[in-house]
XYZ file of N, CA and C in Angstrom:
807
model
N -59.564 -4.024 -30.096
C -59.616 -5.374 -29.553
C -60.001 -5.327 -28.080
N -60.713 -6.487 -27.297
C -60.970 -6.177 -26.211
C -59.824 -6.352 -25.708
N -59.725 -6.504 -23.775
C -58.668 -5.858 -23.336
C -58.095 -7.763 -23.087
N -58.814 -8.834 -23.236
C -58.205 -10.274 -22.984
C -57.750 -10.373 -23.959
N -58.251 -9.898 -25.020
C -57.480 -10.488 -26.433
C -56.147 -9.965 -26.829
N -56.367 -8.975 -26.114
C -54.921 -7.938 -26.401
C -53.886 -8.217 -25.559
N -54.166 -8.787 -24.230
C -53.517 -8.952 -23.136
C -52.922 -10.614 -23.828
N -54.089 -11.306 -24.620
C -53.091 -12.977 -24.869
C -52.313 -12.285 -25.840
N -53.199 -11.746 -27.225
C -51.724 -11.476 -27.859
C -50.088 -11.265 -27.924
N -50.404 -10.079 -26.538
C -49.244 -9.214 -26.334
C -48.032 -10.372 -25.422
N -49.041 -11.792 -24.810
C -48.265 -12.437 -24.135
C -47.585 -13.070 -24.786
N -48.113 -13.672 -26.264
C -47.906 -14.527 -27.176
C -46.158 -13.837 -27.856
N -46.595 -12.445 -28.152
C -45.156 -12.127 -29.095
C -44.298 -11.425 -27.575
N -44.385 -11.677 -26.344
C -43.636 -11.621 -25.236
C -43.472 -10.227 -24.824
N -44.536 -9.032 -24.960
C -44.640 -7.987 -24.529
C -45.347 -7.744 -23.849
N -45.749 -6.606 -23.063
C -46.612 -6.211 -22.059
C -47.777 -5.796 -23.250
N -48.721 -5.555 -22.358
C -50.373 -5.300 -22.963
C -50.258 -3.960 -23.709
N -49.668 -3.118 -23.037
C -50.053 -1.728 -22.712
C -48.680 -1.342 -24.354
N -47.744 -1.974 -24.182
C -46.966 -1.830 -25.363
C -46.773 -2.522 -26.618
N -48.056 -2.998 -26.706
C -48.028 -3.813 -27.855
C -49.023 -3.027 -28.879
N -49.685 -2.084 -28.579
C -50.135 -1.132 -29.786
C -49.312 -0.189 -30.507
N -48.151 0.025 -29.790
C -47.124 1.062 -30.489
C -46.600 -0.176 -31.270
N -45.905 -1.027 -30.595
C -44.981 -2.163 -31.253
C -45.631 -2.978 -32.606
N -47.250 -3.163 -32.852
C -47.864 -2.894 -33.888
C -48.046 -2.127 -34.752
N -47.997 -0.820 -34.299
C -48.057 -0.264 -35.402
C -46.490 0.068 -35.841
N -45.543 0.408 -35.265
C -44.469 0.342 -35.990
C -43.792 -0.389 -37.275
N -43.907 -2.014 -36.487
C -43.741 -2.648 -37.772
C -44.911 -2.611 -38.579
N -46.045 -3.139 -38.264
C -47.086 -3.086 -39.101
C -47.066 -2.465 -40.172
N -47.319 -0.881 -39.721
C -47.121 0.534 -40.458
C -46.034 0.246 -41.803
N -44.884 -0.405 -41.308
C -43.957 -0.276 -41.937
C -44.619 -1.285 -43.225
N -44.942 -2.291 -42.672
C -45.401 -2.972 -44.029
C -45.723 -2.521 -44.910
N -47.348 -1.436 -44.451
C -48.314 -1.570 -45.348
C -47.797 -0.340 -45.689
N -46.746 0.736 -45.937
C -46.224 1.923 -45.994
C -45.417 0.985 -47.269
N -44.532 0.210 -47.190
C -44.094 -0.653 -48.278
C -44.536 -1.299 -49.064
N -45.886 -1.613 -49.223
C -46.674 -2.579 -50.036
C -47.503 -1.653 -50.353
N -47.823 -0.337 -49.940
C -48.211 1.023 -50.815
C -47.738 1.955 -51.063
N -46.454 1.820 -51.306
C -45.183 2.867 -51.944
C -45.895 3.280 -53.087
N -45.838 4.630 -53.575
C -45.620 5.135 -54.406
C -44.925 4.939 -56.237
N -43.378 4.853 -55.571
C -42.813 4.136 -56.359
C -42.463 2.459 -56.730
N -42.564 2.206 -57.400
C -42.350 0.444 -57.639
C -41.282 0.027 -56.867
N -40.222 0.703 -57.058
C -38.980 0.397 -56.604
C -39.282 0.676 -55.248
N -39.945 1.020 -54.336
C -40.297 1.064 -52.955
C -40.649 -0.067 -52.247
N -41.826 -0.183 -53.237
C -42.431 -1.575 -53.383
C -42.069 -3.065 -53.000
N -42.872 -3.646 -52.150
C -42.535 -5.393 -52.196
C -42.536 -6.038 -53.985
N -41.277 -6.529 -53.913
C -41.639 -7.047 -55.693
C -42.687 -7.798 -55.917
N -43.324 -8.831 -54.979
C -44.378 -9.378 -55.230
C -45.417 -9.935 -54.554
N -46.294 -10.585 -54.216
C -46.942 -10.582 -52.935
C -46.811 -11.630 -52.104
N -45.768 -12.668 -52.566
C -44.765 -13.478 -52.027
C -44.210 -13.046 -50.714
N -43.228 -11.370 -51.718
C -42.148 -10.930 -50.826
C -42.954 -10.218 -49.425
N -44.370 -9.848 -50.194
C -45.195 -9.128 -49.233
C -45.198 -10.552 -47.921
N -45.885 -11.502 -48.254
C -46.178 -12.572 -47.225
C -44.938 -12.733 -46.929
N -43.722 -12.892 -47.112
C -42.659 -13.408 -46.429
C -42.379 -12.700 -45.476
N -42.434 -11.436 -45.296
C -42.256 -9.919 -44.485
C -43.126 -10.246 -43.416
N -44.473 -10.554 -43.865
C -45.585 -10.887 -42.648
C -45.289 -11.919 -42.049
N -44.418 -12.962 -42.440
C -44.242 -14.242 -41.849
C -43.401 -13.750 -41.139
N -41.614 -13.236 -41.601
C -40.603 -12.694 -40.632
C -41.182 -12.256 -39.066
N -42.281 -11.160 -39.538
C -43.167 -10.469 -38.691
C -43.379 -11.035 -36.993
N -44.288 -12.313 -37.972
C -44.738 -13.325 -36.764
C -44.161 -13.884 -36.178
N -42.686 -14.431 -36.858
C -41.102 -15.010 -36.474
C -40.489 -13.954 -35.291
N -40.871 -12.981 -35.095
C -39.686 -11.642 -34.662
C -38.543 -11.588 -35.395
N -38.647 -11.691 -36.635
C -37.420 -11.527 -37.487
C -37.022 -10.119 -38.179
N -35.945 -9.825 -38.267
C -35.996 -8.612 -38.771
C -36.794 -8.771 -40.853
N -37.291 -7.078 -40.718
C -37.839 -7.023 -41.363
C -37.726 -6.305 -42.720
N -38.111 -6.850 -43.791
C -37.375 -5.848 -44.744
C -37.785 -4.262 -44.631
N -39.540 -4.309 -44.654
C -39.860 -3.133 -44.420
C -39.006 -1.936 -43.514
N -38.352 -2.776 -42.351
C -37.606 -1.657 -41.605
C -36.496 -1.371 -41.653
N -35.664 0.140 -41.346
C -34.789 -0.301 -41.194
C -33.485 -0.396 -40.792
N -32.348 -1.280 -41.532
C -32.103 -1.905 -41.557
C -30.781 -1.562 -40.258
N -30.483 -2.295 -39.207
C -29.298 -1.323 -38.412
C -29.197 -2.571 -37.149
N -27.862 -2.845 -36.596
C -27.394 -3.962 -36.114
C -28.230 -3.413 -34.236
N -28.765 -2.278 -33.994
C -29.323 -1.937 -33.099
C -31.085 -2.936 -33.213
N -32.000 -2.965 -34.023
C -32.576 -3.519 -34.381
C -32.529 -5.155 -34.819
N -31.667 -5.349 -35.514
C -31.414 -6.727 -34.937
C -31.252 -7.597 -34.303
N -30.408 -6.889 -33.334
C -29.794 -7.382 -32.338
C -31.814 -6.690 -31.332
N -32.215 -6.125 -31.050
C -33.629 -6.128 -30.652
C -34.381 -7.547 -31.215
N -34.598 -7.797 -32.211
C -34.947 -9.086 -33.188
C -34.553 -10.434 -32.215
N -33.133 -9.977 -32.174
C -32.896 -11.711 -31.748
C -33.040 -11.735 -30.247
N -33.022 -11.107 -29.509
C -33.493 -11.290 -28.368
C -34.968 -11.546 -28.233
N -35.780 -10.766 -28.795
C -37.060 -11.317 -28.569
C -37.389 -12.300 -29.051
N -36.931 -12.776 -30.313
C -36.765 -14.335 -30.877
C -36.357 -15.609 -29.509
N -35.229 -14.821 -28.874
C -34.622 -15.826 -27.856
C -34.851 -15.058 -26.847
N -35.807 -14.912 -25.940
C -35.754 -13.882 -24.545
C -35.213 -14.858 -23.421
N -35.498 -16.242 -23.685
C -35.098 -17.234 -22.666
C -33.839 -17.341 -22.074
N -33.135 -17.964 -23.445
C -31.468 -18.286 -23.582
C -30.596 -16.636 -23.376
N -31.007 -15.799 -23.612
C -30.706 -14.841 -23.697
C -30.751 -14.064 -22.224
N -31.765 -14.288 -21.734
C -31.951 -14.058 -20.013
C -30.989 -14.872 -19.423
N -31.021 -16.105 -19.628
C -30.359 -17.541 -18.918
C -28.849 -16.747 -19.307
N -28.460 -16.373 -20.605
C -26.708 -16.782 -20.979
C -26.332 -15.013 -20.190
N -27.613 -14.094 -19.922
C -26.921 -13.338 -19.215
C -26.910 -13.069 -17.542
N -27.820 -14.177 -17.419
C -27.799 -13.954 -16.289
C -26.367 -14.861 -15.539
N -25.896 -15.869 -16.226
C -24.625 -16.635 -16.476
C -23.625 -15.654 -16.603
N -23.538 -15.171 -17.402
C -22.659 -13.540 -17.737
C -22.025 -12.629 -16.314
N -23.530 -12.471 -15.670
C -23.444 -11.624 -14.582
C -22.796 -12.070 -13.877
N -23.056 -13.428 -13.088
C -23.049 -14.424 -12.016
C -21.569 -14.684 -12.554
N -21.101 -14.683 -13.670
C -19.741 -14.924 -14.024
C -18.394 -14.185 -13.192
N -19.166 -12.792 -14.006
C -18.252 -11.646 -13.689
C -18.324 -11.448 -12.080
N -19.559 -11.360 -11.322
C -19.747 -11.013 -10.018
C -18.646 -12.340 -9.146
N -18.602 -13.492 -9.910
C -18.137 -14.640 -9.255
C -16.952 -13.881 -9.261
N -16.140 -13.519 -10.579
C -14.497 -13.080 -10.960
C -14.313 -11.427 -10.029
N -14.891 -10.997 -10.189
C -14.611 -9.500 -9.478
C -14.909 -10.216 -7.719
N -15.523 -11.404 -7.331
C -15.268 -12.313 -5.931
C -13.634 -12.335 -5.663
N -13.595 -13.257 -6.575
C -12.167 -13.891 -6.382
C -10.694 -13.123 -6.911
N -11.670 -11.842 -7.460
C -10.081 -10.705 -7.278
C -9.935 -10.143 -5.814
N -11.108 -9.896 -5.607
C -11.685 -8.984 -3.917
C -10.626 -9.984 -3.068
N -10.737 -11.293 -3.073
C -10.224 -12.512 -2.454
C -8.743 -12.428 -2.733
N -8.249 -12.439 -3.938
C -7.190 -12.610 -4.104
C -6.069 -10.913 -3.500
N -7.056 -10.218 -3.859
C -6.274 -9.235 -3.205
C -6.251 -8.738 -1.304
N -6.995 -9.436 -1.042
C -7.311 -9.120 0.183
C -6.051 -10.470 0.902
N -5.859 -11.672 -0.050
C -4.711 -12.343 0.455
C -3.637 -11.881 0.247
N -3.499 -11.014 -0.650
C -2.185 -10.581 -1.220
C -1.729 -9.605 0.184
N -2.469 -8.601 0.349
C -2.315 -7.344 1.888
C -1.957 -8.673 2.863
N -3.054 -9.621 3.399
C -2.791 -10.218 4.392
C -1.044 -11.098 4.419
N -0.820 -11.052 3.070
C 0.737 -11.525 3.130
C 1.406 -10.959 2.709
N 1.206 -9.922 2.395
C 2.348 -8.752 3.039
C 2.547 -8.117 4.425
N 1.428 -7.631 4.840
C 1.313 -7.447 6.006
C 2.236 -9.031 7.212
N 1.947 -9.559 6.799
C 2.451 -11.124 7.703
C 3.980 -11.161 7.602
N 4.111 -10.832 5.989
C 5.733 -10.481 6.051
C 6.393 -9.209 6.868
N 5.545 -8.508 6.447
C 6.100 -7.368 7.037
C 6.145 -7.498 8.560
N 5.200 -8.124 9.141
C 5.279 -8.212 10.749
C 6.587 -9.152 10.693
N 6.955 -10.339 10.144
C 7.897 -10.973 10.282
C 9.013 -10.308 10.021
N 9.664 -9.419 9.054
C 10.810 -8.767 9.043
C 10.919 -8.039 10.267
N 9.841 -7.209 10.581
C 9.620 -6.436 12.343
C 10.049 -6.784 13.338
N 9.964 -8.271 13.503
C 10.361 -9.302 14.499
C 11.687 -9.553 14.262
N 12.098 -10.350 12.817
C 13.726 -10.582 12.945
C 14.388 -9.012 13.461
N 13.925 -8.080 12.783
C 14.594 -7.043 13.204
C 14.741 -6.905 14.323
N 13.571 -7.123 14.820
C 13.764 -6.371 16.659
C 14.134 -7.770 17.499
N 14.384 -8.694 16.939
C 15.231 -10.033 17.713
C 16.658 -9.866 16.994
N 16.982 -9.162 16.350
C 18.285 -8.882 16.128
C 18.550 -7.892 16.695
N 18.584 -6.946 16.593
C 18.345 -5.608 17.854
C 18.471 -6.150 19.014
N 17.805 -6.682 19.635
C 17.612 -6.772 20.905
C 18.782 -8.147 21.536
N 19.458 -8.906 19.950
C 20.954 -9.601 20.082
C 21.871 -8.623 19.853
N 21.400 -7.768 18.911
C 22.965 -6.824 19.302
C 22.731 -6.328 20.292
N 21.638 -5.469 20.875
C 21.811 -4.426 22.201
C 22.434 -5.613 23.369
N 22.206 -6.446 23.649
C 22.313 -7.587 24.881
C 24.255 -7.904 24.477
N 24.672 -7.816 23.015
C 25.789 -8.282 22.970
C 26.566 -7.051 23.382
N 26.374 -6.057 22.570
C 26.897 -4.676 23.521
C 27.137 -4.445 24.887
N 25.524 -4.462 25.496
C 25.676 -3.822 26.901
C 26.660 -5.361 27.204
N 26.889 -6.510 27.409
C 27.540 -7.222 28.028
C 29.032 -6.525 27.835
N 29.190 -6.265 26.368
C 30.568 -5.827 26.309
C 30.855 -4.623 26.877
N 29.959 -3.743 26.854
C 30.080 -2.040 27.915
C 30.244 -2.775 29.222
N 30.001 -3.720 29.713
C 29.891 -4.277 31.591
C 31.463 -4.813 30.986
N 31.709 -5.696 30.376
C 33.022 -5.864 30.727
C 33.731 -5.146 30.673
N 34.225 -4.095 29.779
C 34.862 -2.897 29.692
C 34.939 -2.157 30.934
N 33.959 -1.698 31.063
C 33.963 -0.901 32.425
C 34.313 -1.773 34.013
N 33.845 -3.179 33.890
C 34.230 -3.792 35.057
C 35.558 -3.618 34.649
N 36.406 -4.253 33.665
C 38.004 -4.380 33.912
C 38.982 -3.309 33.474
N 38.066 -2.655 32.423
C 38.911 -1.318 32.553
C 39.362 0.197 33.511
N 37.859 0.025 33.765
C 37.710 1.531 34.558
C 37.781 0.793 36.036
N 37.045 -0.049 36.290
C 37.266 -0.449 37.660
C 38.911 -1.158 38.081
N 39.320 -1.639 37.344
C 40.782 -2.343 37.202
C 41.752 -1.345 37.216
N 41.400 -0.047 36.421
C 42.271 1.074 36.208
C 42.577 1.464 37.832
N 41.633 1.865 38.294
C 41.357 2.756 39.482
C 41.733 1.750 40.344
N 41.645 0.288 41.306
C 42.175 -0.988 41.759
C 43.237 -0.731 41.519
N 44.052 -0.765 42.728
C 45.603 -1.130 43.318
C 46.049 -2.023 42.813
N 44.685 -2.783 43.590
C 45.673 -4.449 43.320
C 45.492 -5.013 42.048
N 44.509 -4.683 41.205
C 44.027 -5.476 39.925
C 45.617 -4.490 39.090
N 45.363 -3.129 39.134
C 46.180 -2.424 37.968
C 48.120 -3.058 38.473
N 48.533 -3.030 39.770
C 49.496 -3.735 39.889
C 50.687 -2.517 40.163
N 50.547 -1.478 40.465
C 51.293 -0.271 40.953
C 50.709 0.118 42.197
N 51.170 0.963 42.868
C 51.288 1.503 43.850
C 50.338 2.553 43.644
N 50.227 3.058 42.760
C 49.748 4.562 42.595
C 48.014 4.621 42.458
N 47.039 5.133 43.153
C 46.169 5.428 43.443
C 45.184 6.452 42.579
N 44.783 5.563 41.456
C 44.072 6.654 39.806
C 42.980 6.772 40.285
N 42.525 8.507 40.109
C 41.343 8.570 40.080
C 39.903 8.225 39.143
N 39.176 8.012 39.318
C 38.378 7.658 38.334
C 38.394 8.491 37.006
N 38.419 9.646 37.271
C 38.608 10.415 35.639
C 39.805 10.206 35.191
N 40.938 9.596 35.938
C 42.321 9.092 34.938
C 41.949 7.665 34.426
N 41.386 6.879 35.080
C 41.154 5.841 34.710
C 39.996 5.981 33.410
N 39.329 6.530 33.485
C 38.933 6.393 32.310
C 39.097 7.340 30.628
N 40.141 8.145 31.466
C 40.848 8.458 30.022
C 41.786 7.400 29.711
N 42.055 6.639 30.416
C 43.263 5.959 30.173
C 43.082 4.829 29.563
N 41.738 4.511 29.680
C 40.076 3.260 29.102
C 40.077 3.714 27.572
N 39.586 5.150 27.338
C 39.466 6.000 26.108
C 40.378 5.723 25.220
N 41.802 5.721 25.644
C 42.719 5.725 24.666
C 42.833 4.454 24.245
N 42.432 3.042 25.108
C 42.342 1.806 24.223
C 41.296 1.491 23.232
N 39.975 2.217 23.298
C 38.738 1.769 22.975
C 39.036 1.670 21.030
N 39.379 2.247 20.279
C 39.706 2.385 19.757
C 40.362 0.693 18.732
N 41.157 0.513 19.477
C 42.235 -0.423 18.978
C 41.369 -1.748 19.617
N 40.877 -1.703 20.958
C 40.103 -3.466 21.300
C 38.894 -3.593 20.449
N 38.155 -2.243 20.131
C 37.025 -2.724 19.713
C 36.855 -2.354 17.862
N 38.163 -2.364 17.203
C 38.719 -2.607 15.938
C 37.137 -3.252 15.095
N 37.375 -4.178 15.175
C 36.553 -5.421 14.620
C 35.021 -5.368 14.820
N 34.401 -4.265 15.709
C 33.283 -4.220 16.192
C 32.597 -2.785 17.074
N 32.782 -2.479 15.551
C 32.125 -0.888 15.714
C 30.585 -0.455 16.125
N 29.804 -1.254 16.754
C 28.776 -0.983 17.600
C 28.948 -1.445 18.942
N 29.405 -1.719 19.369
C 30.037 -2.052 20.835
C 31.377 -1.537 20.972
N 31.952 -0.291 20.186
C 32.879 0.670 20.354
C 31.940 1.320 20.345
N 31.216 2.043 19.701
C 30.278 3.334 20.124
C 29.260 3.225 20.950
N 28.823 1.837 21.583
C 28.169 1.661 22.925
C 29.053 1.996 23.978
N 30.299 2.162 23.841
C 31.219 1.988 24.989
C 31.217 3.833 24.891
N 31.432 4.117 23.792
C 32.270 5.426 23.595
C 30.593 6.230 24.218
N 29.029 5.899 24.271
C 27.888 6.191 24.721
C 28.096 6.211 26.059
N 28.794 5.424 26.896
C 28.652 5.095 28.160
C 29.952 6.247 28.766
N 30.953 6.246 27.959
C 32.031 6.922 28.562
C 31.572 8.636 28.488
N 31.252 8.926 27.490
C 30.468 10.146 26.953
C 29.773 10.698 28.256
N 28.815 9.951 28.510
C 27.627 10.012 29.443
C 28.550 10.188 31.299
N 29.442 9.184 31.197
C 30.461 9.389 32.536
C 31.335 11.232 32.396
N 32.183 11.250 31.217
C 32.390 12.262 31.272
C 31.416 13.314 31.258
N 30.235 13.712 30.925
C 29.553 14.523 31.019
C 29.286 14.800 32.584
N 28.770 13.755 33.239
C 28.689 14.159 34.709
C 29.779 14.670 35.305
N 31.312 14.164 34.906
C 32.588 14.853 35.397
C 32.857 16.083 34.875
N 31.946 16.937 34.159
C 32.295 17.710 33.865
C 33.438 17.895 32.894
N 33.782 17.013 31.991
C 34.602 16.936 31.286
C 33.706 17.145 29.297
N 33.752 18.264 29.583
C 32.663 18.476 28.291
C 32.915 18.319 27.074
N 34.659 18.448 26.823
C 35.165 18.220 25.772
C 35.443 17.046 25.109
N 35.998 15.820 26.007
C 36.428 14.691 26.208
C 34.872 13.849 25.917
N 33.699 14.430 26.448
C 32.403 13.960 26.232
C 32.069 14.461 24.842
N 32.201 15.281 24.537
C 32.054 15.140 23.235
C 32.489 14.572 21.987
N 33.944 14.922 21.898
C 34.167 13.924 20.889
C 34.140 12.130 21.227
N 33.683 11.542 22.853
C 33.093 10.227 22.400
C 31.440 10.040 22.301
N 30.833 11.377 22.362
C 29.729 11.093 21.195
C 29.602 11.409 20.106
N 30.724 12.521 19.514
C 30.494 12.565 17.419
C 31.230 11.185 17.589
N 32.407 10.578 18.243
C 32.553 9.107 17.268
C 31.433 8.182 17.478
N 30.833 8.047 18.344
C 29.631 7.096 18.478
C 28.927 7.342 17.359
N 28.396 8.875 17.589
C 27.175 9.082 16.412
C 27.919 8.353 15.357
N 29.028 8.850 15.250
C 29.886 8.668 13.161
C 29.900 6.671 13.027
N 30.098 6.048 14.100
C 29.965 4.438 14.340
C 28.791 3.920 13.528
N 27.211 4.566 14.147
C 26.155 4.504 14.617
C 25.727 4.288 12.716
N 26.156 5.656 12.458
C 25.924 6.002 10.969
C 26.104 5.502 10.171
N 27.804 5.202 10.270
C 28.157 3.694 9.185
C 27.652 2.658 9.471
N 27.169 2.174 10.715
C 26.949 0.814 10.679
C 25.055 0.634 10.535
N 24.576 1.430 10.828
C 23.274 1.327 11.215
C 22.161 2.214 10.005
N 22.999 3.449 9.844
C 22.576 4.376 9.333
C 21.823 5.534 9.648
N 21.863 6.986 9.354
C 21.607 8.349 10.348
C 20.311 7.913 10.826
N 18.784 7.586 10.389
C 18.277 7.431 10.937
C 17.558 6.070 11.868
N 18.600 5.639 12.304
C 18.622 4.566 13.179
C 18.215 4.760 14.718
N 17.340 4.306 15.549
C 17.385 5.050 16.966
C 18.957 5.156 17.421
N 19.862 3.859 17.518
C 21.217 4.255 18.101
C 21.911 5.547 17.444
N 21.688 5.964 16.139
C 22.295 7.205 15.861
C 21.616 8.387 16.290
N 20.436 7.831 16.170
C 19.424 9.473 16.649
C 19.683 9.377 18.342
N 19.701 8.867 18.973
C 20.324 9.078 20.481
C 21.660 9.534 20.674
N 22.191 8.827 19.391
C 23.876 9.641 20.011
C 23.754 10.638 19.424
N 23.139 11.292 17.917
C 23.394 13.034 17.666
C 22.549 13.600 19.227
N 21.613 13.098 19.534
C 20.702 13.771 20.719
C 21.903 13.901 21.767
N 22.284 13.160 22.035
C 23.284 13.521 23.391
C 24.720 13.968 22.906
N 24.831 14.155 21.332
C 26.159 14.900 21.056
C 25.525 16.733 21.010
N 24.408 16.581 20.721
C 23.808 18.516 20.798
C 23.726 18.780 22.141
N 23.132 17.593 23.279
C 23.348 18.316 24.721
C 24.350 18.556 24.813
N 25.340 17.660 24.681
C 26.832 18.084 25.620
C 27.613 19.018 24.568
N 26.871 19.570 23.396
C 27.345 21.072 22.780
C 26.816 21.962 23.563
N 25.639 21.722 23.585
C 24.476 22.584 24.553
C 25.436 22.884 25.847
N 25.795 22.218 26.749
C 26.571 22.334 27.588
C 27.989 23.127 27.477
N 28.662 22.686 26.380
C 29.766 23.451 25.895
C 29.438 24.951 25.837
N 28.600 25.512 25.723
C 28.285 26.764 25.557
C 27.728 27.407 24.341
N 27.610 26.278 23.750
C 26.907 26.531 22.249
C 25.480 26.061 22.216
N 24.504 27.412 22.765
C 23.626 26.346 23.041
C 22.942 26.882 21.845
N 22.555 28.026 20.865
C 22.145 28.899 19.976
C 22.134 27.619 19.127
N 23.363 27.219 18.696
C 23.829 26.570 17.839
C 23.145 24.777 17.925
N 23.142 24.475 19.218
C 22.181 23.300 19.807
C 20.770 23.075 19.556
N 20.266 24.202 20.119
C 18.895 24.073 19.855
C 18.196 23.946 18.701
N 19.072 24.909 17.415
C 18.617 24.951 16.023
C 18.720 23.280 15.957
N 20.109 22.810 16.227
C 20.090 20.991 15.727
C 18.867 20.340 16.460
N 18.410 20.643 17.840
C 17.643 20.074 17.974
C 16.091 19.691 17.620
N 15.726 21.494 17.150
C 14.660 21.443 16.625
C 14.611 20.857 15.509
N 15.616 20.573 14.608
C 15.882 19.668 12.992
C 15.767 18.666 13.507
N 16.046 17.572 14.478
C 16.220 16.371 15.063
C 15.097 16.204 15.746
N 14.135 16.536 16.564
C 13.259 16.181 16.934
C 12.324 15.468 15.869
N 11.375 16.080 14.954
C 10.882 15.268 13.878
C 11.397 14.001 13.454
N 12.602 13.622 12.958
C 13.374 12.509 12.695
C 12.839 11.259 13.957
N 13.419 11.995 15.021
C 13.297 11.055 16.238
C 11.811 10.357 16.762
N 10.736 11.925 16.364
C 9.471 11.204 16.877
C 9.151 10.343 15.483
N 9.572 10.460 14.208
C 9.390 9.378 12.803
C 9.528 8.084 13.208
N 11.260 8.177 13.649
C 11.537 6.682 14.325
C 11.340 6.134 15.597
N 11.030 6.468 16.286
C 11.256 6.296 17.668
C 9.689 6.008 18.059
N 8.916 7.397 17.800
C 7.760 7.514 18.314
C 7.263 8.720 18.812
N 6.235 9.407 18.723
C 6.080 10.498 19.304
C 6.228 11.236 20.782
N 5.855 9.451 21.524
C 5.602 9.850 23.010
C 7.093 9.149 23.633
N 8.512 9.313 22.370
C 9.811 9.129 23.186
C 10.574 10.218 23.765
N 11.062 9.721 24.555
C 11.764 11.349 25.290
C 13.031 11.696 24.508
């Protein structure tokens, strides 16, 4: 055939030019391979069934001659329908691309509100924190204004006798206990502050056990890795360290450092 005639044909049954001589002879072949069988039973029964085959043909219908397999059919009906079939998948695509949109979307809101929560728990936390630390240190200032300073005061304590500051604040120590009953983080803020006084007095022993009770406060109320507990084990291993156990210190400290830069931060002292 020349090359226009072949080129309308091939436009007509919706193929390219160049593939419409194989796609002829396939089915074609198949016909006339069936309508010159050998055996009868191969055979089109009549030349009816023969023309109906050629009509299917022209239809893009599947064909008896070929066969027979839902791969090929399903070839059949698309070229029967290349339109609706383009259109319902290109609908298809645009479907799914829309739905795999609005998961991308939906999950990208889901992070953004968690994340939002999570900054918000961050905040109550550290505005609660920062109401307990403020309710504490007020209560460490009163303590120490009326205890230790009152102790050591003539005229506030109401005797004659002239306490030195390290009596006065053992003498602070032995109440802490019983005033701050009801409110075991502002007993181990206090027992932090007294700790820290005795340590400079050289009182290493007395400094220590009011930082294991702080730490042991810290723990129940807060839990071990809390910064207020990880500061008081930190300043209960110095003032071991100091005690003369320092072998024994340093091992705790090197276990405790990691913990501390977890919570705290790397660049805390």
């Amino acid at each position: 055939l020349p090359a226009d005639q072949l080129a309308t044909i091939a436009e007509r049954r919706g193929l390219q030019a160049h593939t419409l001589p194989a796609a002829l002879r396939g089915e074609l072949t198949a016909i006339l391979r069936k309508a010159t069988a050998t055996h009868r039973a191969d055979r089109y029964d009549s030349a009816e069934a023969l023309a109906a085959d050629l009509g299917r043909y022209l239809r893009h219908e599947p064909l008896i001659a070929m066969p027979d397999s839902a791969w090929y059919r399903l070839v059949k009906f698309v070229r029967r329908r290349r339109l609706p079939v383009v259109m319902g998948t290109a609908l298809l695509l645009a479907l799914c691309a829309g739905l795999i949109g609005t998961l991308i979307a939906l999950d990208r809101a889901r992070i953004a509100q968690a994340e939002t929560e999570a900054a918000l728990t961050r905040a109550r936390s550290a505005e609660a924190a920062a109401k307990r630390e403020a309710r504490v240190a007020a209560a460490v200032s009163t303590f120490l204004t009326e205890d230790l300073v009152g102790g050591v005061n003539v005229s506030i304590r109401g005797d004659a006798r002239q306490l030195t500051l390290l009596e006065a604040i053992r003498g602070a120590a032995d109440t802490i206990g019983e005033r701050f009953a009801d409110d075991p983080l502002t007993e181990a803020g206090v027992r932090m502050a007294l700790g820290e006084s005795l340590e400079n007095l050289a009182e290493r022993d007395a400094a220590q056990q009011n930082f294991d009770r702080a730490l042991a406060l810290y723990r129940d109320t807060l839990g071990s890795d809390s910064p207020e507990a990880l500061k008081a084990e930190a300043a209960a291993i110095n003032s071991r360290s100091h005690r003369g156990e320092r072998i024994e210190a340093q091992a705790q400290m090197r276990a405790l450092i990691p913990r501390m830069e977890a919570a705290l931060g790397p660049e805390h002292p």
